[in-house]
Amino acid sequence: MAGLWRRVRRERQLWLLSIPMIAWVLTFSYYPMYGLLISFQNYVPGHSMFSHWIGLDNFIRFFNEPDCLQIIRNTLVISGLNLLVGFPAPIVLALLLNELRGRVFKRTIQSLSYIPYFISWVVVANILFTLLGSDGILNDILMKLGLISDPIEFLTKGSYFWGILVTSNVWKDMGFSAIIYLSAIAGIDKEQYEAGRVDGLGRFGLIRHITLPGIRSTAVLLLILALGGILNAGFEQQLLIGNPLTQDHYEVIDTYVYRFGVQLGNYSYGTAVGLMKSFIGLVLVILANRLSKRYMQSSIF
């Protein structure tokens, strides 16, 4: 304890600069967590938060719901596809951008690639309706080419929904995420590339033996964080793109909590389901961190 205080005194300027951010985190991230108590209650707005304790009934209720397995399936499938496709996509984009030699062209492509990140999901949904609607651009092109005789209902068939949603997520986030990997690539010692060329490595050899190992720790860090959010399968995009005909494929934990917890006023039940999701995410982060630390000698903590 004495060593901790000595360190605080030695770094007091940094701690003083950090006070506003520490206060912000405590106020907006930790103080509201006392509201998680209603997960174990049958809370009624306007009444005391320390009455009507029901234990784990809200958690048990979720697993007894007839839609429980379907909701878990949709959440895991959408999150898994986002991770499977969305995790390597920015790495590939960063590698491709790093190989571009023209600075102006490279910066132009990079800027265009991360612009979608700043586009609202409302705008993205309207773009999808324009492109994939029954009278949209894609159906119009396919019909004019004679490839189809009737419009394809891309947005009203559940079999298409997962692919459309995952593609939209990757398109929206890939460019911005690539910035992190480009920063990691920029930190690799250039002498390693010179030594690799002297040893006869070509462009793909340099990527395989120098660039990829150089960004491995960054990739592992982001993978651990991504595994922690494996149950975050989206919210806005489902509500904006989905419709009653695709609800069997778009209903995930977050949209379920919104419908049953907020819209129907079941605040205790919605909080319980959200807490369960957060707890699973925490366990996955700790597990992934331990495995990474054991087998790859790289971890967050």
Coordinates of C-alpha atoms in Angstrom, one line a residue:
M1 CA 0.0 0.0 0.0
A2 CA 2.8 2.4 0.8
G3 CA 4.4 1.7 -2.6
L4 CA 1.1 2.6 -4.2
W5 CA 0.9 5.9 -2.5
R6 CA 4.5 6.7 -3.4
R7 CA 3.7 6.0 -7.0
V8 CA 0.6 8.2 -6.8
R9 CA 2.7 11.1 -5.4
R10 CA 5.4 10.6 -8.0
E11 CA 2.8 10.7 -10.8
R12 CA 0.5 13.3 -9.2
Q13 CA 0.4 15.5 -12.2
L14 CA -0.9 12.7 -14.4
W15 CA -3.5 11.9 -11.7
L16 CA -4.6 15.5 -11.5
L17 CA -5.1 15.6 -15.3
S18 CA -7.1 12.3 -15.1
I19 CA -9.5 13.5 -12.4
P20 CA -12.2 14.8 -14.8
M21 CA -12.2 11.5 -16.8
I22 CA -12.2 9.4 -13.6
A23 CA -15.2 11.5 -12.3
W24 CA -17.0 11.1 -15.7
V25 CA -16.5 7.3 -15.6
L26 CA -17.6 7.0 -12.0
T27 CA -20.7 9.2 -12.6
F28 CA -22.0 7.8 -15.9
S29 CA -20.6 4.2 -15.9
Y30 CA -20.5 3.0 -12.3
Y31 CA -23.0 5.0 -10.4
P32 CA -26.0 3.9 -12.6
M33 CA -25.1 0.2 -12.0
Y34 CA -27.0 0.3 -8.7
G35 CA -30.1 0.0 -10.9
L36 CA -29.1 -3.6 -11.7
L37 CA -30.8 -4.4 -8.4
I38 CA -34.1 -4.4 -10.1
S39 CA -33.1 -7.6 -12.0
F40 CA -33.8 -9.5 -8.8
Q41 CA -37.1 -7.7 -8.1
N42 CA -40.6 -7.2 -9.5
Y43 CA -39.9 -3.4 -9.7
V44 CA -42.8 -1.0 -10.1
P45 CA -41.9 2.6 -11.2
G46 CA -42.6 5.0 -8.4
H47 CA -42.1 2.5 -5.6
S48 CA -39.0 1.7 -3.6
M49 CA -36.2 -0.1 -5.3
F50 CA -35.7 -2.3 -2.1
S51 CA -39.0 -4.1 -2.1
H52 CA -40.6 -7.0 -4.0
W53 CA -37.5 -9.2 -4.1
I54 CA -38.0 -12.3 -6.3
G55 CA -34.5 -13.6 -6.6
L56 CA -33.6 -15.3 -9.9
D57 CA -37.2 -15.5 -11.3
N58 CA -36.6 -13.0 -14.0
F59 CA -33.6 -14.9 -15.3
I60 CA -35.5 -18.2 -15.2
R61 CA -38.4 -16.6 -17.0
F62 CA -36.2 -15.8 -20.0
F63 CA -35.1 -19.4 -20.5
N64 CA -38.8 -20.6 -20.2
E65 CA -39.9 -18.2 -22.9
P66 CA -40.9 -20.1 -26.1
D67 CA -38.8 -17.7 -28.3
C68 CA -35.7 -18.1 -26.1
L69 CA -33.8 -20.6 -28.3
Q70 CA -34.7 -18.6 -31.5
I71 CA -33.4 -15.4 -29.9
I72 CA -30.2 -17.0 -28.7
R73 CA -29.7 -18.6 -32.2
N74 CA -30.2 -15.3 -34.0
T75 CA -27.8 -13.5 -31.6
L76 CA -25.1 -16.1 -31.9
V77 CA -25.4 -16.5 -35.7
I78 CA -25.4 -12.8 -36.4
S79 CA -22.5 -12.2 -34.0
G80 CA -20.6 -15.2 -35.2
L81 CA -20.9 -14.0 -38.9
N82 CA -19.9 -10.5 -37.9
L83 CA -16.8 -11.9 -36.2
L84 CA -16.0 -14.4 -38.9
V85 CA -16.3 -11.9 -41.7
G86 CA -15.9 -8.5 -40.0
F87 CA -12.7 -9.3 -38.0
P88 CA -10.3 -10.2 -40.9
A89 CA -11.9 -7.7 -43.3
P90 CA -10.1 -4.6 -41.8
I91 CA -6.8 -6.5 -41.6
V92 CA -7.0 -7.3 -45.3
L93 CA -8.0 -3.7 -46.1
A94 CA -5.1 -2.4 -44.0
L95 CA -2.6 -4.7 -45.8
L96 CA -3.9 -3.7 -49.2
L97 CA -3.8 0.0 -48.3
N98 CA -0.3 -0.4 -47.0
E99 CA 0.9 -1.8 -50.3
L100 CA -0.3 1.3 -52.2
R101 CA 2.6 3.5 -53.3
G102 CA 0.9 6.7 -54.5
R103 CA 0.3 8.8 -51.3
V104 CA -2.6 10.9 -52.8
F105 CA -4.4 7.8 -54.1
K106 CA -3.7 5.9 -50.9
R107 CA -5.1 8.7 -48.7
T108 CA -8.1 9.1 -51.0
I109 CA -9.0 5.4 -50.8
Q110 CA -8.5 5.4 -47.1
S111 CA -10.8 8.4 -46.6
L112 CA -13.5 6.8 -48.8
S113 CA -13.2 3.5 -46.9
Y114 CA -14.0 5.0 -43.5
I115 CA -16.7 7.5 -44.5
P116 CA -19.4 4.8 -44.1
Y117 CA -18.6 4.6 -40.4
F118 CA -20.0 8.1 -39.9
I119 CA -23.2 7.4 -41.8
S120 CA -26.3 6.9 -39.6
W121 CA -28.0 3.5 -39.7
V122 CA -31.1 5.4 -40.8
V123 CA -29.3 6.5 -43.9
V124 CA -27.9 3.0 -44.4
A125 CA -31.4 1.5 -44.1
N126 CA -32.7 3.9 -46.8
I127 CA -29.8 2.9 -49.1
L128 CA -30.7 -0.7 -48.7
F129 CA -34.3 -0.1 -49.4
T130 CA -33.3 1.8 -52.6
L131 CA -30.9 -0.9 -53.7
L132 CA -32.7 -4.1 -52.6
G133 CA -36.4 -3.2 -52.5
S134 CA -38.8 -5.0 -54.8
D135 CA -38.7 -2.0 -57.1
G136 CA -35.1 -1.2 -56.2
I137 CA -32.1 -0.7 -58.4
L138 CA -30.8 -4.3 -58.2
N139 CA -34.1 -5.9 -59.1
D140 CA -34.4 -3.4 -61.9
I141 CA -31.0 -4.3 -63.3
L142 CA -31.6 -8.0 -63.0
M143 CA -35.0 -7.8 -64.8
K144 CA -33.6 -5.7 -67.6
L145 CA -30.8 -8.2 -68.1
G146 CA -33.4 -11.0 -68.3
L147 CA -31.9 -12.9 -65.4
I148 CA -35.2 -12.8 -63.4
S149 CA -38.8 -12.4 -64.4
D150 CA -40.2 -11.3 -61.0
P151 CA -38.6 -9.1 -58.4
I152 CA -36.7 -10.9 -55.6
E153 CA -37.9 -9.9 -52.2
F154 CA -34.5 -9.4 -50.5
L155 CA -35.8 -7.5 -47.5
T156 CA -38.9 -9.6 -46.7
K157 CA -37.3 -13.1 -46.7
G158 CA -35.5 -14.2 -43.6
S159 CA -33.1 -16.3 -45.6
Y160 CA -31.5 -13.2 -47.0
F161 CA -31.6 -11.1 -43.8
W162 CA -28.4 -12.4 -42.1
G163 CA -26.3 -11.9 -45.2
I164 CA -27.7 -8.4 -45.8
L165 CA -27.1 -7.4 -42.2
V166 CA -23.6 -8.8 -41.9
T167 CA -22.6 -7.2 -45.3
S168 CA -23.9 -3.9 -44.1
N169 CA -22.0 -4.1 -40.8
V170 CA -18.8 -5.0 -42.5
W171 CA -19.2 -2.2 -45.1
K172 CA -19.9 0.3 -42.4
D173 CA -17.1 -0.6 -39.9
M174 CA -14.3 -2.0 -42.0
G175 CA -12.6 1.2 -43.1
F176 CA -12.6 2.8 -39.6
S177 CA -11.3 -0.4 -38.0
A178 CA -8.5 -0.6 -40.6
I179 CA -7.0 2.6 -39.2
I180 CA -6.0 0.7 -36.0
Y181 CA -4.1 -1.9 -38.1
L182 CA -2.5 0.8 -40.3
S183 CA -1.2 2.5 -37.1
A184 CA 0.2 -0.9 -36.0
I185 CA 1.8 -1.4 -39.4
A186 CA 3.4 2.1 -39.3
G187 CA 5.1 1.1 -36.0
I188 CA 7.0 -1.8 -37.5
D189 CA 10.7 -1.2 -37.9
K190 CA 11.4 -0.4 -41.6
E191 CA 14.8 -2.1 -41.3
Q192 CA 13.0 -5.4 -41.0
Y193 CA 11.5 -4.9 -44.5
E194 CA 15.0 -4.0 -45.8
A195 CA 16.5 -7.2 -44.3
G196 CA 13.6 -9.2 -45.7
R197 CA 14.2 -7.9 -49.2
V198 CA 17.9 -8.7 -48.9
D199 CA 17.0 -12.3 -47.9
G200 CA 14.9 -12.6 -51.1
L201 CA 11.4 -12.1 -49.7
G202 CA 8.8 -10.8 -52.2
R203 CA 5.8 -8.7 -51.5
F204 CA 3.7 -11.6 -50.1
G205 CA 6.7 -12.9 -48.1
L206 CA 7.1 -9.6 -46.4
I207 CA 3.4 -9.6 -45.5
R208 CA 3.6 -13.1 -44.2
H209 CA 6.8 -13.0 -42.2
I210 CA 7.0 -9.3 -41.1
T211 CA 3.7 -7.4 -41.4
L212 CA 1.4 -10.0 -40.0
P213 CA 3.6 -10.9 -37.0
G214 CA 4.1 -7.2 -36.4
I215 CA 0.4 -6.6 -35.9
R216 CA -0.4 -9.9 -34.1
S217 CA -0.6 -8.3 -30.7
T218 CA -3.0 -5.6 -32.0
A219 CA -5.2 -8.3 -33.7
V220 CA -5.2 -10.4 -30.5
L221 CA -6.3 -7.5 -28.4
L222 CA -9.1 -6.6 -30.7
L223 CA -10.2 -10.2 -31.0
I224 CA -10.4 -10.5 -27.2
L225 CA -12.6 -7.4 -27.1
A226 CA -14.7 -8.7 -30.0
L227 CA -15.3 -12.0 -28.1
G228 CA -16.5 -10.0 -25.1
G229 CA -19.1 -8.4 -27.3
I230 CA -20.2 -11.6 -29.1
L231 CA -23.7 -11.2 -27.8
N232 CA -23.9 -7.6 -29.2
A233 CA -25.5 -8.6 -32.4
G234 CA -26.9 -5.2 -33.2
F235 CA -30.0 -3.1 -32.4
E236 CA -30.7 -0.2 -34.7
Q237 CA -30.0 -2.1 -37.9
Q238 CA -32.5 -4.8 -36.9
L239 CA -35.2 -2.4 -36.1
L240 CA -34.7 -0.3 -39.2
I241 CA -34.0 -3.0 -41.8
G242 CA -36.2 -5.8 -40.3
N243 CA -39.9 -6.2 -40.5
P244 CA -42.5 -8.6 -39.2
L245 CA -41.8 -11.1 -42.1
T246 CA -38.1 -11.3 -41.0
Q247 CA -38.6 -11.1 -37.3
D248 CA -37.8 -14.8 -36.9
H249 CA -34.3 -14.0 -38.2
Y250 CA -33.6 -10.6 -36.8
E251 CA -34.9 -10.8 -33.2
V252 CA -31.8 -10.7 -31.0
I253 CA -31.3 -10.2 -27.2
D254 CA -31.1 -6.4 -27.5
T255 CA -34.2 -6.0 -29.6
Y256 CA -36.0 -8.5 -27.3
V257 CA -35.0 -6.4 -24.2
Y258 CA -36.3 -3.3 -26.0
R259 CA -39.6 -4.8 -26.8
F260 CA -40.4 -6.6 -23.5
G261 CA -38.4 -4.4 -21.1
V262 CA -39.0 -0.9 -22.5
Q263 CA -42.1 -0.9 -24.7
L264 CA -44.1 -3.2 -22.4
G265 CA -42.8 -1.7 -19.2
N266 CA -41.2 -5.0 -17.9
Y267 CA -38.2 -3.1 -16.5
S268 CA -37.0 -5.7 -14.1
Y269 CA -37.2 -8.5 -16.7
G270 CA -35.5 -6.4 -19.4
T271 CA -32.7 -5.5 -16.9
A272 CA -32.2 -9.1 -15.9
V273 CA -31.8 -10.2 -19.6
G274 CA -29.4 -7.4 -20.2
L275 CA -27.4 -8.2 -17.1
M276 CA -27.2 -11.9 -18.1
K277 CA -25.8 -10.8 -21.5
S278 CA -23.2 -8.5 -20.0
F279 CA -22.1 -11.2 -17.5
I280 CA -21.6 -13.7 -20.3
G281 CA -19.6 -11.2 -22.2
L282 CA -17.4 -10.5 -19.2
V283 CA -16.7 -14.3 -18.7
L284 CA -15.8 -14.6 -22.4
V285 CA -13.3 -11.7 -22.2
I286 CA -11.6 -13.2 -19.1
L287 CA -11.5 -16.7 -20.8
A288 CA -10.2 -15.3 -24.1
N289 CA -7.6 -13.2 -22.3
R290 CA -6.3 -16.2 -20.3
L291 CA -6.1 -18.4 -23.4
S292 CA -4.3 -15.7 -25.3
K293 CA -1.9 -15.1 -22.4
R294 CA -1.2 -18.9 -22.1
Y295 CA -0.7 -19.8 -25.8
M296 CA 0.2 -16.5 -27.5
Q297 CA 2.0 -14.6 -24.7
S298 CA -0.2 -11.6 -25.4
S299 CA -3.1 -10.3 -23.3
I300 CA -5.0 -7.3 -22.1
F301 CA -4.3 -7.8 -18.4

